[in-house]
């Protein structure tokens, strides 16, 4: 078994293309310098290269090394914060426009996969399952909120109906979405990179930016070179560290873990999730899972705010999986890995400008598979002089996380609180 925070092993083992690039050497000039080759950076790079801009992407490790190559693959609706927090800041009409952008984010995946022939195994259907019977009211409200937003195709499932679809009896019902789903996240990311390169973008892997200037003539320096550009797009998300001083405290990295069982065979996999939907429970500390194309169970969850990596990740995660599917207690776990999610204090993504030519977007708070690509696209629109949609989202305010020594202990305490809240609610 492989257990590592830095090896998204199952996705790597099933990656359907290999892209190799060279590190940045020497000084180059570009129209746009992009930091980070995840969905955010690659989406912006693709749009801008297609529009004729000279784009250079600097990636510290490899394409998809960050969350984009190691996530649960769940294509979600809306924002992690829920619509209410967006309405409180933007008002109903603009919040509805923001929801529309999140809807467009899902379609963007479909369109790009079709246009650029990205084989990433997209599947539709999403079950949000309630651990407690009294939470059914919450599902009804959720359903009605979606209807009011003009987002249809959702059904409420009773406990009995859900048990026809899932091989577990632990839930008390679900909201089923037809227009959310799952995919192979690394293959989508590699496909985006391939499309960006074909459109003319230059990607340099193993080119960690160690110093930036984010004024009106931005530049980024690695240990072997420097990119000077008219525009800069920062897409380092949870992996950015303290590189960009003004962004410190905007997001908090939170580790989340996933295991992949051995292949179970189609019949056994279908007995767990009959219709191949993505599944999550409605807890704050969420379990999320799905079947893979080769009939494994991919089971994720167990956020860790303390930054520690559990020693035997597979065995750490197995009890979560068997609490849902006791029938998997003896299966082999072939892969286990983790990655960092960037959360914001209000769980709404954070985007903005550091100067008139330097843009950033991050903090999708566990819901960036679709959103990150959209924020990348909106930054590209802004660079091209159409900033209206970007500015709608950039208006949203965020409280910074406390800095210094207090930061981690406060988040660990917050997690303990949410664990208790999940247990009692
Ligand atoms: C385990 C896990 C499960 C998740 N599950 C889901 C899910 O099921 N559904 C969902 O919607 N979202 C999920 N997410 C979140 C989602 O994956 C992210 O929101 C999304 O991938 C963010 O994309 P990004 O491009 O902004 O960041 P990333 O993909 O993290 O990319 C950032 C890149 O920037 C690079 N970088 C950082 N600093 C530098 C530097 N100094 N110089 C050069 N490069 C740098 C990094 O190496 C990295 O490759 C999950 C995340 C994790 C970790």
PDB file of N, CA, C and O and ligand atoms in Angstrom, residues 35-42 58-76 126 189 207-210 235-241 243 254-258 288 337-342 361-362 364-372, ligand 1:
ATOM      1  N   UNK A  35       1.174  31.590 -11.905  1.00  0.00           N
ATOM      2  CA  UNK A  35       1.820  30.755 -10.870  1.00  0.00           C
ATOM      3  C   UNK A  35       0.868  29.621 -10.504  1.00  0.00           C
ATOM      4  O   UNK A  35      -0.238  29.864 -10.016  1.00  0.00           O
ATOM      5  N   UNK A  36       1.315  28.384 -10.756  1.00  0.00           N
ATOM      6  CA  UNK A  36       0.530  27.211 -10.365  1.00  0.00           C
ATOM      7  C   UNK A  36      -0.139  26.532 -11.547  1.00  0.00           C
ATOM      8  O   UNK A  36      -0.890  27.162 -12.286  1.00  0.00           O
ATOM      9  N   UNK A  37       0.141  25.228 -11.726  1.00  0.00           N
ATOM     10  CA  UNK A  37      -0.481  24.453 -12.810  1.00  0.00           C
ATOM     11  C   UNK A  37      -1.536  23.510 -12.254  1.00  0.00           C
ATOM     12  O   UNK A  37      -1.462  22.287 -12.376  1.00  0.00           O
ATOM     13  N   UNK A  38      -2.535  24.091 -11.576  1.00  0.00           N
ATOM     14  CA  UNK A  38      -3.756  23.381 -11.191  1.00  0.00           C
ATOM     15  C   UNK A  38      -4.886  23.935 -12.060  1.00  0.00           C
ATOM     16  O   UNK A  38      -4.636  24.646 -13.043  1.00  0.00           O
ATOM     17  N   UNK A  39      -6.125  23.614 -11.683  1.00  0.00           N
ATOM     18  CA  UNK A  39      -7.254  24.068 -12.520  1.00  0.00           C
ATOM     19  C   UNK A  39      -7.276  25.597 -12.670  1.00  0.00           C
ATOM     20  O   UNK A  39      -7.564  26.109 -13.747  1.00  0.00           O
ATOM     21  N   UNK A  40      -7.007  26.329 -11.572  1.00  0.00           N
ATOM     22  CA  UNK A  40      -7.098  27.795 -11.637  1.00  0.00           C
ATOM     23  C   UNK A  40      -6.117  28.344 -12.660  1.00  0.00           C
ATOM     24  O   UNK A  40      -6.494  29.064 -13.595  1.00  0.00           O
ATOM     25  N   UNK A  41      -4.837  27.998 -12.477  1.00  0.00           N
ATOM     26  CA  UNK A  41      -3.797  28.548 -13.339  1.00  0.00           C
ATOM     27  C   UNK A  41      -3.928  28.064 -14.777  1.00  0.00           C
ATOM     28  O   UNK A  41      -3.797  28.848 -15.731  1.00  0.00           O
ATOM     29  N   UNK A  42      -4.221  26.763 -14.946  1.00  0.00           N
ATOM     30  CA  UNK A  42      -4.283  26.211 -16.308  1.00  0.00           C
ATOM     31  C   UNK A  42      -5.490  26.732 -17.071  1.00  0.00           C
ATOM     32  O   UNK A  42      -5.437  26.944 -18.284  1.00  0.00           O
ATOM     33  N   UNK A  58       4.404  28.888 -14.312  1.00  0.00           N
ATOM     34  CA  UNK A  58       5.474  28.356 -13.449  1.00  0.00           C
ATOM     35  C   UNK A  58       4.839  27.433 -12.408  1.00  0.00           C
ATOM     36  O   UNK A  58       3.948  27.847 -11.661  1.00  0.00           O
ATOM     37  N   UNK A  59       5.290  26.200 -12.380  1.00  0.00           N
ATOM     38  CA  UNK A  59       4.747  25.207 -11.451  1.00  0.00           C
ATOM     39  C   UNK A  59       5.896  24.667 -10.592  1.00  0.00           C
ATOM     40  O   UNK A  59       6.900  24.185 -11.119  1.00  0.00           O
ATOM     41  N   UNK A  60       5.718  24.741  -9.275  1.00  0.00           N
ATOM     42  CA  UNK A  60       6.787  24.337  -8.359  1.00  0.00           C
ATOM     43  C   UNK A  60       7.147  22.862  -8.507  1.00  0.00           C
ATOM     44  O   UNK A  60       8.319  22.484  -8.423  1.00  0.00           O
ATOM     45  N   UNK A  61       6.132  22.022  -8.717  1.00  0.00           N
ATOM     46  CA  UNK A  61       6.375  20.568  -8.767  1.00  0.00           C
ATOM     47  C   UNK A  61       6.037  20.050 -10.167  1.00  0.00           C
ATOM     48  O   UNK A  61       6.822  20.209 -11.062  1.00  0.00           O
ATOM     49  N   UNK A  62       4.862  19.433 -10.295  1.00  0.00           N
ATOM     50  CA  UNK A  62       4.446  18.908 -11.596  1.00  0.00           C
ATOM     51  C   UNK A  62       2.996  19.329 -11.848  1.00  0.00           C
ATOM     52  O   UNK A  62       2.281  19.688 -10.909  1.00  0.00           O
ATOM     53  N   UNK A  63       2.583  19.261 -13.102  1.00  0.00           N
ATOM     54  CA  UNK A  63       1.189  19.601 -13.446  1.00  0.00           C
ATOM     55  C   UNK A  63       0.252  18.723 -12.605  1.00  0.00           C
ATOM     56  O   UNK A  63       0.423  17.505 -12.549  1.00  0.00           O
ATOM     57  N   UNK A  64      -0.710  19.350 -11.932  1.00  0.00           N
ATOM     58  CA  UNK A  64      -1.666  18.595 -11.123  1.00  0.00           C
ATOM     59  C   UNK A  64      -1.095  18.096  -9.810  1.00  0.00           C
ATOM     60  O   UNK A  64      -1.712  17.271  -9.136  1.00  0.00           O
ATOM     61  N   UNK A  65       0.063  18.599  -9.412  1.00  0.00           N
ATOM     62  CA  UNK A  65       0.664  18.150  -8.146  1.00  0.00           C
ATOM     63  C   UNK A  65      -0.219  18.530  -6.954  1.00  0.00           C
ATOM     64  O   UNK A  65      -0.291  17.819  -5.956  1.00  0.00           O
ATOM     65  N   UNK A  66      -0.874  19.680  -7.038  1.00  0.00           N
ATOM     66  CA  UNK A  66      -1.674  20.188  -5.914  1.00  0.00           C
ATOM     67  C   UNK A  66      -3.034  19.500  -5.853  1.00  0.00           C
ATOM     68  O   UNK A  66      -3.193  18.350  -6.303  1.00  0.00           O
ATOM     69  N   UNK A  67      -3.992  20.207  -5.304  1.00  0.00           N
ATOM     70  CA  UNK A  67      -5.324  19.622  -5.088  1.00  0.00           C
ATOM     71  C   UNK A  67      -5.946  19.123  -6.389  1.00  0.00           C
ATOM     72  O   UNK A  67      -6.688  18.130  -6.388  1.00  0.00           O
ATOM     73  N   UNK A  68      -5.611  19.769  -7.520  1.00  0.00           N
ATOM     74  CA  UNK A  68      -6.269  19.399  -8.781  1.00  0.00           C
ATOM     75  C   UNK A  68      -5.919  17.992  -9.251  1.00  0.00           C
ATOM     76  O   UNK A  68      -6.652  17.412 -10.050  1.00  0.00           O
ATOM     77  N   UNK A  69      -4.820  17.449  -8.770  1.00  0.00           N
ATOM     78  CA  UNK A  69      -4.454  16.096  -9.191  1.00  0.00           C
ATOM     79  C   UNK A  69      -4.694  15.059  -8.115  1.00  0.00           C
ATOM     80  O   UNK A  69      -4.270  13.905  -8.258  1.00  0.00           O
ATOM     81  N   UNK A  70      -5.350  15.435  -7.036  1.00  0.00           N
ATOM     82  CA  UNK A  70      -5.484  14.473  -5.928  1.00  0.00           C
ATOM     83  C   UNK A  70      -6.838  14.571  -5.222  1.00  0.00           C
ATOM     84  O   UNK A  70      -7.004  14.057  -4.122  1.00  0.00           O
ATOM     85  N   UNK A  71      -7.806  15.254  -5.816  1.00  0.00           N
ATOM     86  CA  UNK A  71      -9.076  15.479  -5.096  1.00  0.00           C
ATOM     87  C   UNK A  71     -10.068  14.326  -5.279  1.00  0.00           C
ATOM     88  O   UNK A  71      -9.793  13.343  -5.960  1.00  0.00           O
ATOM     89  N   UNK A  72     -11.241  14.491  -4.659  1.00  0.00           N
ATOM     90  CA  UNK A  72     -12.269  13.451  -4.711  1.00  0.00           C
ATOM     91  C   UNK A  72     -12.970  13.354  -6.053  1.00  0.00           C
ATOM     92  O   UNK A  72     -13.759  12.439  -6.279  1.00  0.00           O
ATOM     93  N   UNK A  73     -12.714  14.316  -6.933  1.00  0.00           N
ATOM     94  CA  UNK A  73     -13.308  14.274  -8.279  1.00  0.00           C
ATOM     95  C   UNK A  73     -14.778  14.634  -8.312  1.00  0.00           C
ATOM     96  O   UNK A  73     -15.438  14.467  -9.333  1.00  0.00           O
ATOM     97  N   UNK A  74     -15.315  15.152  -7.206  1.00  0.00           N
ATOM     98  CA  UNK A  74     -16.750  15.414  -7.157  1.00  0.00           C
ATOM     99  C   UNK A  74     -17.044  16.795  -7.750  1.00  0.00           C
ATOM    100  O   UNK A  74     -16.498  17.813  -7.310  1.00  0.00           O
ATOM    101  N   UNK A  75     -17.913  16.803  -8.738  1.00  0.00           N
ATOM    102  CA  UNK A  75     -18.290  18.047  -9.424  1.00  0.00           C
ATOM    103  C   UNK A  75     -19.533  18.576  -8.709  1.00  0.00           C
ATOM    104  O   UNK A  75     -20.621  18.018  -8.827  1.00  0.00           O
ATOM    105  N   UNK A  76     -19.331  19.630  -7.910  1.00  0.00           N
ATOM    106  CA  UNK A  76     -20.381  20.080  -6.995  1.00  0.00           C
ATOM    107  C   UNK A  76     -21.110  21.316  -7.523  1.00  0.00           C
ATOM    108  O   UNK A  76     -20.617  22.012  -8.405  1.00  0.00           O
ATOM    109  N   UNK A 126     -25.610  12.912  -8.042  1.00  0.00           N
ATOM    110  CA  UNK A 126     -24.939  13.220  -6.774  1.00  0.00           C
ATOM    111  C   UNK A 126     -25.939  13.010  -5.644  1.00  0.00           C
ATOM    112  O   UNK A 126     -27.054  13.536  -5.693  1.00  0.00           O
ATOM    113  N   UNK A 189      -7.123  17.531 -15.402  1.00  0.00           N
ATOM    114  CA  UNK A 189      -6.072  18.546 -15.221  1.00  0.00           C
ATOM    115  C   UNK A 189      -4.991  18.406 -16.312  1.00  0.00           C
ATOM    116  O   UNK A 189      -4.571  19.393 -16.918  1.00  0.00           O
ATOM    117  N   UNK A 207       9.666  24.467 -11.247  1.00  0.00           N
ATOM    118  CA  UNK A 207      10.079  25.869 -11.308  1.00  0.00           C
ATOM    119  C   UNK A 207       9.350  26.637 -10.200  1.00  0.00           C
ATOM    120  O   UNK A 207       8.390  27.375 -10.455  1.00  0.00           O
ATOM    121  N   UNK A 208       9.784  26.418  -8.993  1.00  0.00           N
ATOM    122  CA  UNK A 208       9.131  27.064  -7.842  1.00  0.00           C
ATOM    123  C   UNK A 208       9.442  28.561  -7.830  1.00  0.00           C
ATOM    124  O   UNK A 208      10.616  28.949  -7.920  1.00  0.00           O
ATOM    125  N   UNK A 209       8.429  29.358  -7.738  1.00  0.00           N
ATOM    126  CA  UNK A 209       8.643  30.797  -7.607  1.00  0.00           C
ATOM    127  C   UNK A 209       9.102  31.071  -6.176  1.00  0.00           C
ATOM    128  O   UNK A 209       8.438  30.659  -5.209  1.00  0.00           O
ATOM    129  N   UNK A 210      10.243  31.729  -6.053  1.00  0.00           N
ATOM    130  CA  UNK A 210      10.770  31.988  -4.703  1.00  0.00           C
ATOM    131  C   UNK A 210      10.688  33.477  -4.344  1.00  0.00           C
ATOM    132  O   UNK A 210      10.857  33.848  -3.197  1.00  0.00           O
ATOM    133  N   UNK A 235      -2.234  31.327  -8.842  1.00  0.00           N
ATOM    134  CA  UNK A 235      -3.135  30.188  -8.642  1.00  0.00           C
ATOM    135  C   UNK A 235      -2.484  29.116  -7.784  1.00  0.00           C
ATOM    136  O   UNK A 235      -2.638  27.936  -8.041  1.00  0.00           O
ATOM    137  N   UNK A 236      -1.764  29.525  -6.756  1.00  0.00           N
ATOM    138  CA  UNK A 236      -1.035  28.558  -5.907  1.00  0.00           C
ATOM    139  C   UNK A 236      -1.893  27.928  -4.835  1.00  0.00           C
ATOM    140  O   UNK A 236      -1.511  26.935  -4.203  1.00  0.00           O
ATOM    141  N   UNK A 237      -3.048  28.521  -4.561  1.00  0.00           N
ATOM    142  CA  UNK A 237      -4.056  27.980  -3.634  1.00  0.00           C
ATOM    143  C   UNK A 237      -3.419  27.520  -2.316  1.00  0.00           C
ATOM    144  O   UNK A 237      -2.604  28.242  -1.750  1.00  0.00           O
ATOM    145  N   UNK A 238      -3.760  26.321  -1.825  1.00  0.00           N
ATOM    146  CA  UNK A 238      -3.284  25.893  -0.501  1.00  0.00           C
ATOM    147  C   UNK A 238      -1.785  25.651  -0.462  1.00  0.00           C
ATOM    148  O   UNK A 238      -1.199  25.483   0.610  1.00  0.00           O
ATOM    149  N   UNK A 239      -1.159  25.590  -1.648  1.00  0.00           N
ATOM    150  CA  UNK A 239       0.274  25.256  -1.705  1.00  0.00           C
ATOM    151  C   UNK A 239       1.163  26.494  -1.841  1.00  0.00           C
ATOM    152  O   UNK A 239       2.366  26.379  -1.976  1.00  0.00           O
ATOM    153  N   UNK A 240       0.567  27.674  -1.798  1.00  0.00           N
ATOM    154  CA  UNK A 240       1.330  28.900  -2.054  1.00  0.00           C
ATOM    155  C   UNK A 240       2.263  29.268  -0.898  1.00  0.00           C
ATOM    156  O   UNK A 240       3.276  29.927  -1.100  1.00  0.00           O
ATOM    157  N   UNK A 241       1.911  28.847   0.316  1.00  0.00           N
ATOM    158  CA  UNK A 241       2.728  29.188   1.490  1.00  0.00           C
ATOM    159  C   UNK A 241       2.751  30.688   1.708  1.00  0.00           C
ATOM    160  O   UNK A 241       1.757  31.376   1.498  1.00  0.00           O
ATOM    161  N   UNK A 243       4.584  32.903   0.080  1.00  0.00           N
ATOM    162  CA  UNK A 243       5.279  33.570  -1.033  1.00  0.00           C
ATOM    163  C   UNK A 243       4.802  35.008  -1.235  1.00  0.00           C
ATOM    164  O   UNK A 243       5.598  35.908  -1.468  1.00  0.00           O
ATOM    165  N   UNK A 254      -5.936  22.851   4.772  1.00  0.00           N
ATOM    166  CA  UNK A 254      -6.524  21.791   5.594  1.00  0.00           C
ATOM    167  C   UNK A 254      -6.324  20.478   4.846  1.00  0.00           C
ATOM    168  O   UNK A 254      -6.686  20.375   3.671  1.00  0.00           O
ATOM    169  N   UNK A 255      -5.748  19.485   5.522  1.00  0.00           N
ATOM    170  CA  UNK A 255      -5.495  18.210   4.829  1.00  0.00           C
ATOM    171  C   UNK A 255      -6.763  17.366   4.775  1.00  0.00           C
ATOM    172  O   UNK A 255      -7.550  17.334   5.720  1.00  0.00           O
ATOM    173  N   UNK A 256      -6.967  16.711   3.651  1.00  0.00           N
ATOM    174  CA  UNK A 256      -8.064  15.749   3.509  1.00  0.00           C
ATOM    175  C   UNK A 256      -7.466  14.496   2.859  1.00  0.00           C
ATOM    176  O   UNK A 256      -6.485  14.591   2.115  1.00  0.00           O
ATOM    177  N   UNK A 257      -8.053  13.333   3.164  1.00  0.00           N
ATOM    178  CA  UNK A 257      -7.431  12.069   2.754  1.00  0.00           C
ATOM    179  C   UNK A 257      -8.402  11.207   1.958  1.00  0.00           C
ATOM    180  O   UNK A 257      -9.622  11.260   2.186  1.00  0.00           O
ATOM    181  N   UNK A 258      -7.837  10.392   1.074  1.00  0.00           N
ATOM    182  CA  UNK A 258      -8.664   9.497   0.249  1.00  0.00           C
ATOM    183  C   UNK A 258      -7.996   8.120   0.198  1.00  0.00           C
ATOM    184  O   UNK A 258      -6.768   8.030   0.130  1.00  0.00           O
ATOM    185  N   UNK A 288     -16.875  11.785   1.659  1.00  0.00           N
ATOM    186  CA  UNK A 288     -17.243  11.861   0.246  1.00  0.00           C
ATOM    187  C   UNK A 288     -16.683  10.639  -0.459  1.00  0.00           C
ATOM    188  O   UNK A 288     -15.559  10.228  -0.190  1.00  0.00           O
ATOM    189  N   UNK A 337      -3.854   8.500  -0.038  1.00  0.00           N
ATOM    190  CA  UNK A 337      -3.107   9.746  -0.235  1.00  0.00           C
ATOM    191  C   UNK A 337      -3.889  10.888   0.402  1.00  0.00           C
ATOM    192  O   UNK A 337      -5.024  10.721   0.858  1.00  0.00           O
ATOM    193  N   UNK A 338      -3.256  12.016   0.444  1.00  0.00           N
ATOM    194  CA  UNK A 338      -3.919  13.191   0.993  1.00  0.00           C
ATOM    195  C   UNK A 338      -3.521  14.414   0.207  1.00  0.00           C
ATOM    196  O   UNK A 338      -2.662  14.359  -0.678  1.00  0.00           O
ATOM    197  N   UNK A 339      -4.153  15.509   0.513  1.00  0.00           N
ATOM    198  CA  UNK A 339      -3.820  16.758  -0.154  1.00  0.00           C
ATOM    199  C   UNK A 339      -4.353  17.910   0.664  1.00  0.00           C
ATOM    200  O   UNK A 339      -5.108  17.707   1.616  1.00  0.00           O
ATOM    201  N   UNK A 340      -3.941  19.100   0.279  1.00  0.00           N
ATOM    202  CA  UNK A 340      -4.366  20.274   1.035  1.00  0.00           C
ATOM    203  C   UNK A 340      -5.481  21.037   0.323  1.00  0.00           C
ATOM    204  O   UNK A 340      -5.361  21.397  -0.844  1.00  0.00           O
ATOM    205  N   UNK A 341      -6.536  21.251   1.088  1.00  0.00           N
ATOM    206  CA  UNK A 341      -7.662  22.074   0.640  1.00  0.00           C
ATOM    207  C   UNK A 341      -7.416  23.472   1.201  1.00  0.00           C
ATOM    208  O   UNK A 341      -7.003  23.609   2.348  1.00  0.00           O
ATOM    209  N   UNK A 342      -7.672  24.506   0.403  1.00  0.00           N
ATOM    210  CA  UNK A 342      -7.562  25.875   0.934  1.00  0.00           C
ATOM    211  C   UNK A 342      -8.948  26.345   1.346  1.00  0.00           C
ATOM    212  O   UNK A 342      -9.853  26.409   0.514  1.00  0.00           O
ATOM    213  N   UNK A 361      -6.882  34.066  -7.202  1.00  0.00           N
ATOM    214  CA  UNK A 361      -8.131  33.394  -6.804  1.00  0.00           C
ATOM    215  C   UNK A 361      -7.742  32.116  -6.090  1.00  0.00           C
ATOM    216  O   UNK A 361      -6.855  31.384  -6.554  1.00  0.00           O
ATOM    217  N   UNK A 362      -8.397  31.854  -4.985  1.00  0.00           N
ATOM    218  CA  UNK A 362      -8.080  30.656  -4.191  1.00  0.00           C
ATOM    219  C   UNK A 362      -9.181  30.464  -3.132  1.00  0.00           C
ATOM    220  O   UNK A 362     -10.124  31.254  -3.062  1.00  0.00           O
ATOM    221  N   UNK A 364     -11.339  27.715  -2.462  1.00  0.00           N
ATOM    222  CA  UNK A 364     -12.630  27.165  -2.901  1.00  0.00           C
ATOM    223  C   UNK A 364     -13.253  26.298  -1.805  1.00  0.00           C
ATOM    224  O   UNK A 364     -14.333  25.762  -1.971  1.00  0.00           O
ATOM    225  N   UNK A 365     -12.536  26.126  -0.721  1.00  0.00           N
ATOM    226  CA  UNK A 365     -13.062  25.500   0.500  1.00  0.00           C
ATOM    227  C   UNK A 365     -13.645  24.103   0.266  1.00  0.00           C
ATOM    228  O   UNK A 365     -14.740  23.769   0.730  1.00  0.00           O
ATOM    229  N   UNK A 366     -12.895  23.310  -0.510  1.00  0.00           N
ATOM    230  CA  UNK A 366     -13.306  21.907  -0.722  1.00  0.00           C
ATOM    231  C   UNK A 366     -14.241  21.741  -1.899  1.00  0.00           C
ATOM    232  O   UNK A 366     -14.712  20.637  -2.165  1.00  0.00           O
ATOM    233  N   UNK A 367     -14.501  22.824  -2.623  1.00  0.00           N
ATOM    234  CA  UNK A 367     -15.452  22.739  -3.728  1.00  0.00           C
ATOM    235  C   UNK A 367     -14.882  23.399  -4.989  1.00  0.00           C
ATOM    236  O   UNK A 367     -15.571  24.182  -5.644  1.00  0.00           O
ATOM    237  N   UNK A 368     -13.646  23.062  -5.307  1.00  0.00           N
ATOM    238  CA  UNK A 368     -12.995  23.767  -6.415  1.00  0.00           C
ATOM    239  C   UNK A 368     -12.887  22.984  -7.710  1.00  0.00           C
ATOM    240  O   UNK A 368     -12.373  23.511  -8.698  1.00  0.00           O
ATOM    241  N   UNK A 369     -13.366  21.742  -7.737  1.00  0.00           N
ATOM    242  CA  UNK A 369     -13.220  20.960  -8.976  1.00  0.00           C
ATOM    243  C   UNK A 369     -13.851  21.718 -10.141  1.00  0.00           C
ATOM    244  O   UNK A 369     -13.256  21.854 -11.208  1.00  0.00           O
ATOM    245  N   UNK A 370     -15.032  22.237  -9.933  1.00  0.00           N
ATOM    246  CA  UNK A 370     -15.652  23.048 -10.986  1.00  0.00           C
ATOM    247  C   UNK A 370     -15.269  24.525 -10.839  1.00  0.00           C
ATOM    248  O   UNK A 370     -14.878  25.173 -11.804  1.00  0.00           O
ATOM    249  N   UNK A 371     -15.342  25.052  -9.612  1.00  0.00           N
ATOM    250  CA  UNK A 371     -15.187  26.510  -9.433  1.00  0.00           C
ATOM    251  C   UNK A 371     -13.809  27.024  -9.846  1.00  0.00           C
ATOM    252  O   UNK A 371     -13.689  28.117 -10.410  1.00  0.00           O
ATOM    253  N   UNK A 372     -12.752  26.271  -9.555  1.00  0.00           N
ATOM    254  CA  UNK A 372     -11.399  26.785  -9.815  1.00  0.00           C
ATOM    255  C   UNK A 372     -11.222  27.095 -11.297  1.00  0.00           C
ATOM    256  O   UNK A 372     -10.637  28.122 -11.664  1.00  0.00           O
TER     257      UNK A 372
HETATM  258  C1  LIG B   1      -7.968  15.513  -0.920  1.00  0.00           C
HETATM  259  C2  LIG B   1      -8.790  16.576  -1.610  1.00  0.00           C
HETATM  260  C3  LIG B   1     -10.089  16.272  -2.014  1.00  0.00           C
HETATM  261  C4  LIG B   1     -10.854  17.233  -2.664  1.00  0.00           C
HETATM  262  N1  LIG B   1     -12.066  16.862  -3.152  1.00  0.00           N
HETATM  263  C5  LIG B   1     -12.793  17.747  -3.871  1.00  0.00           C
HETATM  264  C6  LIG B   1     -13.992  17.328  -4.489  1.00  0.00           C
HETATM  265  O1  LIG B   1     -14.355  16.140  -4.462  1.00  0.00           O
HETATM  266  N2  LIG B   1     -14.729  18.271  -5.131  1.00  0.00           N
HETATM  267  C7  LIG B   1     -14.333  19.564  -5.241  1.00  0.00           C
HETATM  268  O2  LIG B   1     -15.048  20.376  -5.837  1.00  0.00           O
HETATM  269  N3  LIG B   1     -13.153  19.978  -4.700  1.00  0.00           N
HETATM  270  C8  LIG B   1     -12.366  19.095  -4.044  1.00  0.00           C
HETATM  271  N4  LIG B   1     -11.175  19.470  -3.544  1.00  0.00           N
HETATM  272  C9  LIG B   1     -10.706  20.856  -3.792  1.00  0.00           C
HETATM  273  C10 LIG B   1     -10.196  21.060  -5.215  1.00  0.00           C
HETATM  274  O3  LIG B   1      -9.361  19.996  -5.571  1.00  0.00           O
HETATM  275  C11 LIG B   1      -9.441  22.405  -5.292  1.00  0.00           C
HETATM  276  O4  LIG B   1     -10.298  23.439  -4.891  1.00  0.00           O
HETATM  277  C12 LIG B   1      -8.912  22.731  -6.674  1.00  0.00           C
HETATM  278  O5  LIG B   1      -8.217  21.649  -7.235  1.00  0.00           O
HETATM  279  C13 LIG B   1      -8.012  23.957  -6.574  1.00  0.00           C
HETATM  280  O6  LIG B   1      -7.320  24.143  -7.792  1.00  0.00           O
HETATM  281  P1  LIG B   1      -6.142  25.201  -7.844  1.00  0.00           P
HETATM  282  O7  LIG B   1      -5.612  25.189  -9.226  1.00  0.00           O
HETATM  283  O8  LIG B   1      -6.606  26.505  -7.312  1.00  0.00           O
HETATM  284  O9  LIG B   1      -5.062  24.695  -6.805  1.00  0.00           O
HETATM  285  P2  LIG B   1      -4.038  23.426  -6.876  1.00  0.00           P
HETATM  286  O10 LIG B   1      -4.588  22.342  -7.720  1.00  0.00           O
HETATM  287  O11 LIG B   1      -3.686  23.117  -5.487  1.00  0.00           O
HETATM  288  O12 LIG B   1      -2.818  24.018  -7.673  1.00  0.00           O
HETATM  289  C14 LIG B   1      -1.918  24.927  -7.122  1.00  0.00           C
HETATM  290  C15 LIG B   1      -0.559  24.692  -7.773  1.00  0.00           C
HETATM  291  O13 LIG B   1       0.286  25.786  -7.482  1.00  0.00           O
HETATM  292  C16 LIG B   1       1.588  25.283  -7.325  1.00  0.00           C
HETATM  293  N5  LIG B   1       2.374  26.261  -6.554  1.00  0.00           N
HETATM  294  C17 LIG B   1       2.172  26.673  -5.276  1.00  0.00           C
HETATM  295  N6  LIG B   1       3.148  27.544  -4.899  1.00  0.00           N
HETATM  296  C18 LIG B   1       3.937  27.695  -5.976  1.00  0.00           C
HETATM  297  C19 LIG B   1       5.130  28.459  -6.215  1.00  0.00           C
HETATM  298  N7  LIG B   1       5.692  29.205  -5.254  1.00  0.00           N
HETATM  299  N8  LIG B   1       5.707  28.410  -7.428  1.00  0.00           N
HETATM  300  C20 LIG B   1       5.156  27.649  -8.429  1.00  0.00           C
HETATM  301  N9  LIG B   1       4.044  26.884  -8.237  1.00  0.00           N
HETATM  302  C21 LIG B   1       3.442  26.912  -7.031  1.00  0.00           C
HETATM  303  C22 LIG B   1       1.385  23.965  -6.588  1.00  0.00           C
HETATM  304  O14 LIG B   1       2.491  23.101  -6.719  1.00  0.00           O
HETATM  305  C23 LIG B   1       0.123  23.438  -7.241  1.00  0.00           C
HETATM  306  O15 LIG B   1       0.391  22.546  -8.317  1.00  0.00           O
HETATM  307  C24 LIG B   1     -10.360  18.543  -2.881  1.00  0.00           C
HETATM  308  C25 LIG B   1      -9.060  18.849  -2.474  1.00  0.00           C
HETATM  309  C26 LIG B   1      -8.281  17.875  -1.857  1.00  0.00           C
HETATM  310  C27 LIG B   1      -6.880  18.222  -1.447  1.00  0.00           C
END
